[in-house]
Coordinates of C-alpha atoms in Angstrom, one line a residue:
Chain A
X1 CA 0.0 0.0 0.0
X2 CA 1.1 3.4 -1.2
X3 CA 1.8 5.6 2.1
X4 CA 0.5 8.8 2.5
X5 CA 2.3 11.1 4.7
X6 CA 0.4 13.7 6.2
X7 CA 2.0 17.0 7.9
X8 CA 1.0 20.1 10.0
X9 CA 4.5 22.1 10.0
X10 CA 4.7 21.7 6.5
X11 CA 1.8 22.4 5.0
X12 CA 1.0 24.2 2.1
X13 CA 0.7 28.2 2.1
X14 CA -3.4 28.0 2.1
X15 CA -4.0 25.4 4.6
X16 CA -1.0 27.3 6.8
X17 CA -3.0 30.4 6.3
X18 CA -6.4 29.1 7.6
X19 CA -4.8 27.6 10.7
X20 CA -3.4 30.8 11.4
X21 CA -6.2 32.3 11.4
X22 CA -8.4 30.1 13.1
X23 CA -5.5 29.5 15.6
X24 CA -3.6 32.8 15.7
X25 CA -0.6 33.0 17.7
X26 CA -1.5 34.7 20.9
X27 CA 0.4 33.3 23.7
X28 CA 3.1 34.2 25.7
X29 CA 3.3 37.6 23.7
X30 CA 3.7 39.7 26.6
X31 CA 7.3 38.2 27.1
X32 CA 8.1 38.2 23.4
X33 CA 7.4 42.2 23.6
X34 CA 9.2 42.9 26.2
X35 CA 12.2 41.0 24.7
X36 CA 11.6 43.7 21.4
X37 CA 11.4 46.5 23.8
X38 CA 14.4 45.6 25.5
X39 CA 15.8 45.3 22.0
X40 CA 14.6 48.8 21.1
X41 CA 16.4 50.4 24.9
X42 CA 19.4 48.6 24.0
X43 CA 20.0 49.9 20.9
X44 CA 19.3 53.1 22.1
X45 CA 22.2 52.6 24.3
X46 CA 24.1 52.2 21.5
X47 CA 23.9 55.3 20.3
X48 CA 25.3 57.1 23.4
X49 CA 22.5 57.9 24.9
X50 CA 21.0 57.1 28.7
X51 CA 21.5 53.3 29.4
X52 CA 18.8 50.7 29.3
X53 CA 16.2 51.8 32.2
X54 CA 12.8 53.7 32.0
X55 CA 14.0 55.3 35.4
X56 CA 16.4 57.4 33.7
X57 CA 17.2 59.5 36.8
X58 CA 18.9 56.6 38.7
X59 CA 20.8 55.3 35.1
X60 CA 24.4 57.0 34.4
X61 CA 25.3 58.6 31.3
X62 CA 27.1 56.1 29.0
X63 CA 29.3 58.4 27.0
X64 CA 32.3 58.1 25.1
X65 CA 34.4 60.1 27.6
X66 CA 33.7 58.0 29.8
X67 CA 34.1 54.7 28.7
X68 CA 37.3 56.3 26.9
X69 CA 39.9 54.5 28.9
X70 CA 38.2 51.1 27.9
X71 CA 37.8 51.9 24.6
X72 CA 40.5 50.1 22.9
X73 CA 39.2 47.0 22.1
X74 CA 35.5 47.9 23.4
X75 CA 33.7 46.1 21.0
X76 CA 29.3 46.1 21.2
X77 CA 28.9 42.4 19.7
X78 CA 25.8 41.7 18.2
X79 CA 25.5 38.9 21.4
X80 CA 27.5 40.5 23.6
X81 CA 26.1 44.0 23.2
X82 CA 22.8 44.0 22.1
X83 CA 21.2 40.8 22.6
X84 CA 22.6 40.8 26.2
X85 CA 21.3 44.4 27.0
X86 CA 17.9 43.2 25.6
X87 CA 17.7 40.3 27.1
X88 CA 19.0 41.5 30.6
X89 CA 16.1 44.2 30.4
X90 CA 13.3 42.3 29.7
X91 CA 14.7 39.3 32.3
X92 CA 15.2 41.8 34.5
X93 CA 11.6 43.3 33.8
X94 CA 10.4 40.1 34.2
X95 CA 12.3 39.3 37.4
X96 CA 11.1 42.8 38.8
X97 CA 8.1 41.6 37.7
X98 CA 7.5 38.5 39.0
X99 CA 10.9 36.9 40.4
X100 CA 11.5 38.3 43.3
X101 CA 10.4 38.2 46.8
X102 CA 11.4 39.0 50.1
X103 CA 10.0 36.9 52.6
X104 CA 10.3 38.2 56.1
X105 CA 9.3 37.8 59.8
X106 CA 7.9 33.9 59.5
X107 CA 11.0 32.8 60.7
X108 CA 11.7 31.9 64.6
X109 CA 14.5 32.8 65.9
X110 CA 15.7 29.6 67.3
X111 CA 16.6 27.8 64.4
X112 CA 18.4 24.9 63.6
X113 CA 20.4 26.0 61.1
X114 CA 20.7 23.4 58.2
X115 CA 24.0 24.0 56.2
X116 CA 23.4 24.8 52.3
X117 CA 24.0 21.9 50.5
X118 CA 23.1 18.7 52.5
X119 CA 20.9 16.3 51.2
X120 CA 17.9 16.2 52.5
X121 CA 14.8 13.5 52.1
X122 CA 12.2 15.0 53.4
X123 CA 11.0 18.3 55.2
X124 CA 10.3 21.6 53.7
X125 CA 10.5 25.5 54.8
X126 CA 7.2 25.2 52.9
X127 CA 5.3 26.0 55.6
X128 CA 7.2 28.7 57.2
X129 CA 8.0 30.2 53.6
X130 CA 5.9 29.4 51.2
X131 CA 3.8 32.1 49.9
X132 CA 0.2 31.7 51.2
X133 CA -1.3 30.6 47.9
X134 CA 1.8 28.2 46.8
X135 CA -0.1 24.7 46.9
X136 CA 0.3 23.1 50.1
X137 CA 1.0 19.0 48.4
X138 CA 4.2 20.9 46.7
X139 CA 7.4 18.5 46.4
X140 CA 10.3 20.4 47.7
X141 CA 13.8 18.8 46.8
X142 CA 16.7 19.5 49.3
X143 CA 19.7 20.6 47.7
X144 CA 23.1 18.6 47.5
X145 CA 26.7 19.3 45.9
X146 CA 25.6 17.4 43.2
X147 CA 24.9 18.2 39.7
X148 CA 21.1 17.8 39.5
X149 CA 21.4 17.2 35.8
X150 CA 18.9 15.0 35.8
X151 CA 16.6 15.7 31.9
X152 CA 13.3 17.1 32.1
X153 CA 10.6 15.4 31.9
X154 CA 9.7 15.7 28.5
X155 CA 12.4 15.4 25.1
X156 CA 12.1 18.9 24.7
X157 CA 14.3 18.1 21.2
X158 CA 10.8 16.0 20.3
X159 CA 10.2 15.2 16.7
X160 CA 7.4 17.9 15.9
X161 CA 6.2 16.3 12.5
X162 CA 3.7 13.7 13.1
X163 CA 3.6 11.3 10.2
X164 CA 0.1 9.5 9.4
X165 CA 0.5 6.7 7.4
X166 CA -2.3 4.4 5.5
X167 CA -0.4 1.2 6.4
X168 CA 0.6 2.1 9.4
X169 CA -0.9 0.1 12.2
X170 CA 1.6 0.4 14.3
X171 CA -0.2 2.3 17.6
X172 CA 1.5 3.5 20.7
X173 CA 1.2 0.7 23.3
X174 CA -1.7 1.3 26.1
X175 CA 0.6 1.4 28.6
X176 CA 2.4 4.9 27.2
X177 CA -0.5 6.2 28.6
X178 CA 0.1 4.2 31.8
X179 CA 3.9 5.6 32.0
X180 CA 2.6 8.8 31.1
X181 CA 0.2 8.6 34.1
X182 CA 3.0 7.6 36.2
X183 CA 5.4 10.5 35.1
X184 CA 3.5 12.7 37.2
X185 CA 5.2 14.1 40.2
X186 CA 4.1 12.0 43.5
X187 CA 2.3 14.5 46.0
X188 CA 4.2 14.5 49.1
X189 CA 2.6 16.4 51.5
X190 CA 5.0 19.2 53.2
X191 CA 5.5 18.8 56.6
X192 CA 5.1 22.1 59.3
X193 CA 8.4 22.6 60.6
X194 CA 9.8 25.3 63.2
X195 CA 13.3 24.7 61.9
X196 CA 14.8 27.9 59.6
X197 CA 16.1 26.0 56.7
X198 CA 19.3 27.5 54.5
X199 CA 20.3 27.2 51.3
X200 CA 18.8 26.0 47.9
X201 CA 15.9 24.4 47.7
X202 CA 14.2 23.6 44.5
X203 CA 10.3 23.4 44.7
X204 CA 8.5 21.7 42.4
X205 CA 5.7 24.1 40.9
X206 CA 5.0 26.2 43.4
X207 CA 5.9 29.6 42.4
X208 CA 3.2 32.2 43.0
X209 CA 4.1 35.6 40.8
X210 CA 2.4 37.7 39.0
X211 CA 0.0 34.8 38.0
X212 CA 2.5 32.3 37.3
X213 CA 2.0 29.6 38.8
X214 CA 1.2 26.0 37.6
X215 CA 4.0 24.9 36.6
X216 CA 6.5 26.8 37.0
X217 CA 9.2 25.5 39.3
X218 CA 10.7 28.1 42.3
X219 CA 14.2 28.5 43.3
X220 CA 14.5 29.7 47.0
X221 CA 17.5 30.4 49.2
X222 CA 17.9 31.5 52.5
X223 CA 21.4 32.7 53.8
X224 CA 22.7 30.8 57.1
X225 CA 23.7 34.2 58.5
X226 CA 21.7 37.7 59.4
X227 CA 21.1 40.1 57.1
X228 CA 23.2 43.2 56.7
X229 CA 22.3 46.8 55.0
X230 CA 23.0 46.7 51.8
X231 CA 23.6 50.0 50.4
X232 CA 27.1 50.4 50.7
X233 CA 27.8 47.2 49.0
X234 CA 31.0 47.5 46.9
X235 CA 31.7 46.4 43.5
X236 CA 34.4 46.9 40.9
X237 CA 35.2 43.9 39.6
X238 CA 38.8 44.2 37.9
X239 CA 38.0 44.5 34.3
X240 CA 35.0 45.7 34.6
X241 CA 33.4 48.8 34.2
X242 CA 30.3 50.1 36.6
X243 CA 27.9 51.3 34.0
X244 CA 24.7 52.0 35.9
X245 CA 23.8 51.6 39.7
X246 CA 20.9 52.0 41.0
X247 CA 20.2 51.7 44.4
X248 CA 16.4 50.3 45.2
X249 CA 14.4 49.6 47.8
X250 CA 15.9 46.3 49.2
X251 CA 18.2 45.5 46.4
X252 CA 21.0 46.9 44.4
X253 CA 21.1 46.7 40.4
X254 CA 24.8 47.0 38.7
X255 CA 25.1 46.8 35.3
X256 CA 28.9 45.8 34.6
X257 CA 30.4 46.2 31.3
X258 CA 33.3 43.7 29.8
X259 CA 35.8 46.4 28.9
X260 CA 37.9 43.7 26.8
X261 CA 34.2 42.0 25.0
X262 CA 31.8 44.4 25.5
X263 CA 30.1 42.0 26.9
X264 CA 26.7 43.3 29.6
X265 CA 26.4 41.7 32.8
X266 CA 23.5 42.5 35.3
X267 CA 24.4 42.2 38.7
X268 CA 21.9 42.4 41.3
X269 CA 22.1 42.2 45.0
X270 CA 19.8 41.7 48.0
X271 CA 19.0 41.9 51.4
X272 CA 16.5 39.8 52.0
X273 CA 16.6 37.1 54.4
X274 CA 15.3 34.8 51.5
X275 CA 14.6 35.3 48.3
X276 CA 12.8 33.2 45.5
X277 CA 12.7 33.2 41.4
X278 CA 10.2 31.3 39.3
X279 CA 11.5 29.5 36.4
X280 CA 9.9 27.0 33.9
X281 CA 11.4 24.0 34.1
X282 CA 10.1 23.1 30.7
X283 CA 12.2 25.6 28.8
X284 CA 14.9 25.9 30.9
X285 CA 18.2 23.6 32.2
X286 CA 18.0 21.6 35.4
X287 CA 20.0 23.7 38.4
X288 CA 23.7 23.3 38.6
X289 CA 24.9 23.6 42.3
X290 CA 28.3 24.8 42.8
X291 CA 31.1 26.7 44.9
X292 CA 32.2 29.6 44.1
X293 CA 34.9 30.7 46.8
X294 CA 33.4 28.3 48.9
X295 CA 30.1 29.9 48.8
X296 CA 27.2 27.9 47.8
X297 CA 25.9 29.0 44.5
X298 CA 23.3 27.7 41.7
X299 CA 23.6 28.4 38.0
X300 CA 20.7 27.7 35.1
X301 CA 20.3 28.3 32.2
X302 CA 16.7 29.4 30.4
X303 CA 17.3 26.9 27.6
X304 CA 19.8 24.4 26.2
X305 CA 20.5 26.8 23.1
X306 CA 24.5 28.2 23.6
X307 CA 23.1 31.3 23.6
X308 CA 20.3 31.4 26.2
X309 CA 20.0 33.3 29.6
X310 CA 22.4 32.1 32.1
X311 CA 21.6 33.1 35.7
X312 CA 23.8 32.7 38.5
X313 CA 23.0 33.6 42.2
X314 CA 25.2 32.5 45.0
X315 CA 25.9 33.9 48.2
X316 CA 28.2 36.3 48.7
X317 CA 28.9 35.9 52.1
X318 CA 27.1 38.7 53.2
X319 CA 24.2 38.8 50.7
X320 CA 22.5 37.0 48.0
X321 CA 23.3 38.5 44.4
X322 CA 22.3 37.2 41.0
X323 CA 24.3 37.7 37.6
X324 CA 22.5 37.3 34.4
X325 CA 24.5 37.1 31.4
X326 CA 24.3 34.7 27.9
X327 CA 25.1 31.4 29.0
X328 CA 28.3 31.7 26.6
X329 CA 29.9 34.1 28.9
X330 CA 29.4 31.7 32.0
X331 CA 33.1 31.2 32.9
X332 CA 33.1 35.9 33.0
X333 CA 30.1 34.7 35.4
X334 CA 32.0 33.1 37.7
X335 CA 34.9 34.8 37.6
X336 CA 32.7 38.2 38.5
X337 CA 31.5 36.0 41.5
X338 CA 34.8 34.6 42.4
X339 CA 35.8 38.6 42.8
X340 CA 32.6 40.1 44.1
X341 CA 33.4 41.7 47.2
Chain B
X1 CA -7.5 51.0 16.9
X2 CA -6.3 53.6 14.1
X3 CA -2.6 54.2 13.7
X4 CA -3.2 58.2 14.6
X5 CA -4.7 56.3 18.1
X6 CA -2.1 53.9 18.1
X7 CA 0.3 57.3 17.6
X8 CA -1.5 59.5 20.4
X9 CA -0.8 56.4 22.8
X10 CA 2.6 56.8 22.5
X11 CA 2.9 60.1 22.6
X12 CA 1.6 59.7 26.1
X13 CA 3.4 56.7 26.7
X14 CA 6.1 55.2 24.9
X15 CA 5.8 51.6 26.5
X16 CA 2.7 51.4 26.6
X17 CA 2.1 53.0 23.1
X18 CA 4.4 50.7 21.9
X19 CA 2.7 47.6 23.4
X20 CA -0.4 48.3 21.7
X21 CA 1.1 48.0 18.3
X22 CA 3.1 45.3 19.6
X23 CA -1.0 43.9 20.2
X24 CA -2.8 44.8 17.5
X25 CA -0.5 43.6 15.0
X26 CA 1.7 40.6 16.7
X27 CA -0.4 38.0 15.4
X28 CA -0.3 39.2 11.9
X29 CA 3.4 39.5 12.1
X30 CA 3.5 36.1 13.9
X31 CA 1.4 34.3 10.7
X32 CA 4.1 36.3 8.1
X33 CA 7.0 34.7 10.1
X34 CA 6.1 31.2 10.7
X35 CA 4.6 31.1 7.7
X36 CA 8.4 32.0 6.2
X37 CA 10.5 29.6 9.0
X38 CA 8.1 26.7 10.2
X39 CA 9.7 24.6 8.0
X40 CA 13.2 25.3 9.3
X41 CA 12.5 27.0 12.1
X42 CA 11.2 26.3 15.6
X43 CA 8.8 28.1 17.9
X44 CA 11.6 29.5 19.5
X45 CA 13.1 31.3 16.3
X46 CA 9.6 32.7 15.3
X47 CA 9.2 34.2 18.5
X48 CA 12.5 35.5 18.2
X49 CA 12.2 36.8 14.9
X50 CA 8.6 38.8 16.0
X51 CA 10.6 40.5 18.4
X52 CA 13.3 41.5 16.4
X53 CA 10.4 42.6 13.9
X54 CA 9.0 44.6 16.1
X55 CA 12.1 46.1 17.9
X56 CA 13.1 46.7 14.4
X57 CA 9.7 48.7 14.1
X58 CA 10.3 50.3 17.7
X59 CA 13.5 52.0 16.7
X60 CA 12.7 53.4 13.3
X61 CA 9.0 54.5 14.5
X62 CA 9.7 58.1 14.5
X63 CA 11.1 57.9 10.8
X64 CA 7.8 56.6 9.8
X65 CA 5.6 58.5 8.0
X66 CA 1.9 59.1 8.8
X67 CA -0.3 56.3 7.7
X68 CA 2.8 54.0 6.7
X69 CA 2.7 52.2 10.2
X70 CA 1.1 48.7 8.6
X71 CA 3.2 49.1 5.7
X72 CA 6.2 49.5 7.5
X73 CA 5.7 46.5 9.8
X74 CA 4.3 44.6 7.2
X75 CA 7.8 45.2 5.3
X76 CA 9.7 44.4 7.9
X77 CA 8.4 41.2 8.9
X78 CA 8.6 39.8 5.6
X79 CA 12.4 40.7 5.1
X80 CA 13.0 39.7 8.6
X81 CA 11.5 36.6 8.4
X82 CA 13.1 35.6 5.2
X83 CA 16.6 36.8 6.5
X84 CA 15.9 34.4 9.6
X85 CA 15.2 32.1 7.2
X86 CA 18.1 31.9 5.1
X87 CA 20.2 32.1 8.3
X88 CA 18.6 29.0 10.1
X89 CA 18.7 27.4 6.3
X90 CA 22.1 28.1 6.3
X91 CA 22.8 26.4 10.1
X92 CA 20.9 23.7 8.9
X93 CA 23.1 23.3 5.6
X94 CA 20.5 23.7 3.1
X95 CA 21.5 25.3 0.3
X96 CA 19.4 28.4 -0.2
X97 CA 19.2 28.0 -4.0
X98 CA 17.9 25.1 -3.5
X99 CA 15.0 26.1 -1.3
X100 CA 14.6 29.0 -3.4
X101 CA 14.2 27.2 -6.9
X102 CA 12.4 24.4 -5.2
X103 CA 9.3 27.1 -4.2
X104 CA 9.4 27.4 -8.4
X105 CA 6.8 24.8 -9.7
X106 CA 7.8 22.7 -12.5
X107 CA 5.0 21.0 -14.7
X108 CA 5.4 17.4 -13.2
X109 CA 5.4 19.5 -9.4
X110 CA 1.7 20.8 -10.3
X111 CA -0.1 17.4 -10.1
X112 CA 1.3 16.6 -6.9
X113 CA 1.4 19.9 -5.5
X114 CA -2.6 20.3 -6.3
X115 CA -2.7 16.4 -4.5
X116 CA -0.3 17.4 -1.5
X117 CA -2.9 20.5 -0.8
X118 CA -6.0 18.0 -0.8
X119 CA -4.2 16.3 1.2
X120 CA -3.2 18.5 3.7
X121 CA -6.6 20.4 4.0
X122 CA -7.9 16.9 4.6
X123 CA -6.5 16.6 7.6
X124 CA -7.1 20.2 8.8
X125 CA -10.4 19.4 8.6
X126 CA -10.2 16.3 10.1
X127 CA -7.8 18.1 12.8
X128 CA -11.2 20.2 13.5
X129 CA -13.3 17.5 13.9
X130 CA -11.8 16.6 16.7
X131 CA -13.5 19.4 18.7
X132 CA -12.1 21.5 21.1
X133 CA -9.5 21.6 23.4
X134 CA -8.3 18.7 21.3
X135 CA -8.0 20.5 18.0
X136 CA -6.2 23.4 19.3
X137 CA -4.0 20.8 21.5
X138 CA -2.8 19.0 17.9
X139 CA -2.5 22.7 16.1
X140 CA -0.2 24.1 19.1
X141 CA 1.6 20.7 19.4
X142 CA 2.5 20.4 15.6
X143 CA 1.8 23.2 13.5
X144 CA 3.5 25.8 16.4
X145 CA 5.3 23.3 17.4
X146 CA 5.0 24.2 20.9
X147 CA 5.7 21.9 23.8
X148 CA 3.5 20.2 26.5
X149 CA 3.9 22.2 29.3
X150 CA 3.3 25.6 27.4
X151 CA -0.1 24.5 25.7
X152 CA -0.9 23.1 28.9
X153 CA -0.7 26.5 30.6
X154 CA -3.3 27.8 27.7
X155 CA -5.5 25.2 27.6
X156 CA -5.5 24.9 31.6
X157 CA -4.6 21.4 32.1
X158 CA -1.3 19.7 33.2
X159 CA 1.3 18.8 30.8
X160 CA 0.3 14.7 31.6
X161 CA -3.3 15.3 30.5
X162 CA -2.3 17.4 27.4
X163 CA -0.1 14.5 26.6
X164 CA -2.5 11.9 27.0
X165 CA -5.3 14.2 25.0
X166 CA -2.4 14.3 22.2
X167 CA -2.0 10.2 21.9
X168 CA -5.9 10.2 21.6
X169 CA -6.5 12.7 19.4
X170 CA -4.0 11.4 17.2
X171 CA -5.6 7.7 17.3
X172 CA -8.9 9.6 16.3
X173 CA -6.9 11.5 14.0
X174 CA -5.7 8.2 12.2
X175 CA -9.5 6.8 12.1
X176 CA -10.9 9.6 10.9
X177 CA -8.4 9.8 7.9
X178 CA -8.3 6.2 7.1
X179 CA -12.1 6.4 6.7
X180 CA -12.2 9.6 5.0
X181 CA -9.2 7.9 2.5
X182 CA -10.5 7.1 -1.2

């Protein structure tokens, strides 16, 4: 029998243009225009003019007399400029946005510290931290010094074209479904507990921002030690320039420039006692957990491309800060953190 | 909305000017792009490409003139989308002559080209049948080429259940057409 294959991606121009319009593209746009708006401030900042921020009162002047002494061998790349800049704004929107959170005054004071880092099989600061909405059957991983590189759940390199053959009677097994059933996370209820917990944890699809929630994984760490001011925090990495800082409300934002790349960097720093991001674990790399000085520190990347959104956020010793940069530049990363003081 | 409103709002606002164009024309510039890339392209790119359409747009909007707004995006969506498409063509080694002379239509390609349409409207309708969520499931899944966990988030369901819908609809999928099949 003659086999007939039959295609959605790629269809013909006609039958592509009815399923447009009966099924436009509307999803997710919000993020894709803040990506061509960060696109749009960072080219601005190209042309001399006031650095990437709407708050153009707390952003310095990026002129050429300033950056003068870097100049030879500045170099905007079209990655390490551009697309960095606009992809550090609209993360950084995002992460203003819906990433981060201070949580406060829900922990005791007599805690049993937990070190950062040790494997734990059961127990959460869910109770004590979770936001009040967060879904109370969450599975919270504890964090160890190894990779977690484990894959995601789903082949996110799956084969999109779906062929439909005549003589095909080949069907997928009943008990796909059965697996698929069982690839569901296990409920495990959280359990109350007094005890501050430190470190990483990882929870499994429990972030509560700006309406994200379902599905969207949430990173948390709490520092072992207190919580200093943060204002006066110092930065000047060696080979690195300071091109913006502005000082907020809880947190400081540094935007560092590679003088030998060009490369953008966004360095931000908090003084919460905690703080959380959302991710989505189905576009994005497991966590990496490292040590960086011998300060715990997780890394993650928003996709597998070479050129996705790296974040790194480790503990400082004295606060939590967070570097964003393309995942390319994630040796620079570490080697900012290795010389953050 | 009119471009001269479209204009006033971002006279007031910049931001927020500029996300209402980014509204009222992203799925239009969405349908130009994939319709350019989805056959070398992934979600991923399209997306990327709509925003470098409409940062393209975004930088050059106070060079353009009154009443030129659609034509302007509607220019530069097409020539971004084909530059992204010679570029991913190029990553993915295939030679853009090729692809280019390929989209010419030879005598002997008109038969089959009529036969390949039939064909592929078939099973658009037969994708439709299927009802909804399950239609819009298969159209996210492989003509957007979207993954599990995001369609799950629009259809509100978990990525399990939109997986399992998926297998199903598919089985159905394969009855419908080998009934429908002359």
């Amino acid at each position: 029998m003659r086999s007939q294959k039959f295609t959605l991606k790629n269809t013909d121009d006609a039958t592509a243009s009815r399923i447009a319009a009966d099924h436009p593209a509307d999803w997710d746009m919000e993020r894709v225009f803040e990506r061509s708006y960060g696109k749009f401030l960072g080219a601005q900042s190209q042309n001399g003019t006031a650095l990437i921020s709407e708050t153009a009162g707390d952003t310095l002047e990026f002129t050429e007399a300033e950056t003068s002494p870097a100049k030879k061998g500045l170099r905007i790349s079209r990655f390490g400029g551009i697309a960095a800049a606009a992809c550090i704004v609209a993360e950084i929107l995002l992460i203003r946005a819906i990433c981060i959170s201070p949580d406060r005054s829900e922990t005791p004071d007599n805690v049993d510290i937990i070190p950062a880092f040790t494997r734990e099989t059961e127990g959460t600061d869910g109770a004590s931290t979770a936001p009040a909405d967060a879904p109370t059957d969450a599975v919270t991983e504890a964090i160890s010094t190894e990779k977690a590189t484990e894959p995601a759940a789903e082949d996110m390199t799956e084969e999109i074209t779906q062929e439909i053959t005549e003589d095909n009677t080949e069907e997928s097994p009943e008990n796909d479904l059965e697996n698929d059933d069982e690839a569901e996370p296990e409920d495990a209820p959280s359990e109350e507990s007094p005890a501050r917990e430190t470190g990483f944890t990882v929870s499994k699809g429990t972030y509560t921002g700006s309406g994200l929630t379902e599905g969207f994984d949430e990173i948390r760490y709490t520092p072992e030690h207190e919580i200093p001011e943060i204002i006066n925090h110092s930065c000047d990495p060696e080979g690195y320039m300071v091109l913006s800082r502005n000082e907020k409300s809880g947190f400081t934002e540094i935007q560092l420039l590679d003088t030998n790349d060009g490369s953008l960097y966004f360095l931000t720093v908090f003084a919460y006692d905690s703080f959380r991001t959302g991710f989505d674990p189905a576009s994005g790399t497991e966590p990496e957990y490292l040590e960086i000085g011998g300060r715990p520190a997780i890394y993650r990347r928003d996709s597998g491309d070479d050129n996705a959104f790296g974040y790194l956020i480790w503990d400082d010793g004295c606060h939590v800060a967070m570097l964003m940069a393309e995942q390319k530049n994630y040796a620079e990363m570490i080697s900012i953190a290795e010389n953050f003081k | 909305m009119t471009e001269a409103e479209l204009r006033s709002a971002v006279s007031s606002s910049q931001k927020d000017g500029f996300r209402l164009i980014f509204q009222q024309y992203q799925s239009y510039v969405y349908s130009v792009v994939w319709g350019r890339i989805r056959s070398v392209g992934t979600a991923e790119d399209a997306e990327e490409c709509v925003s470098d359409v409409f940062a393209d747009v975004f930088i050059h909007y106070n060079d353009i003139n009154e009443g030129s707004l659609h034509g302007f995006i509607a220019t530069a969506a097409k020539r971004t989308a084909i530059d992204r498409f010679r570029r991913l063509s190029a990553a993915k080694g295939i030679p853009i002559e090729d692809e280019e002379l390929s989209m010419i239509p030879s005598e002997e390609d008109i038969p089959r080209d009529a036969e390949t349409a039939e064909r592929n409207a078939r099973l658009y309708e037969a994708v439709k049948s299927l009802g909804e969520p399950d239609s819009t499931i298969v159209i996210q899944k492989y003509f957007y080429d979207r993954r599990s966990p995001d369609i799950a988030k629009d259809v509100g369901m978990t990525p399990t259940a939109v997986r399992v819908r998926l297998n199903r609809a598919l089985k159905k999928l394969k009855r419908l057409i080998d009934a429908d099949s002359p």
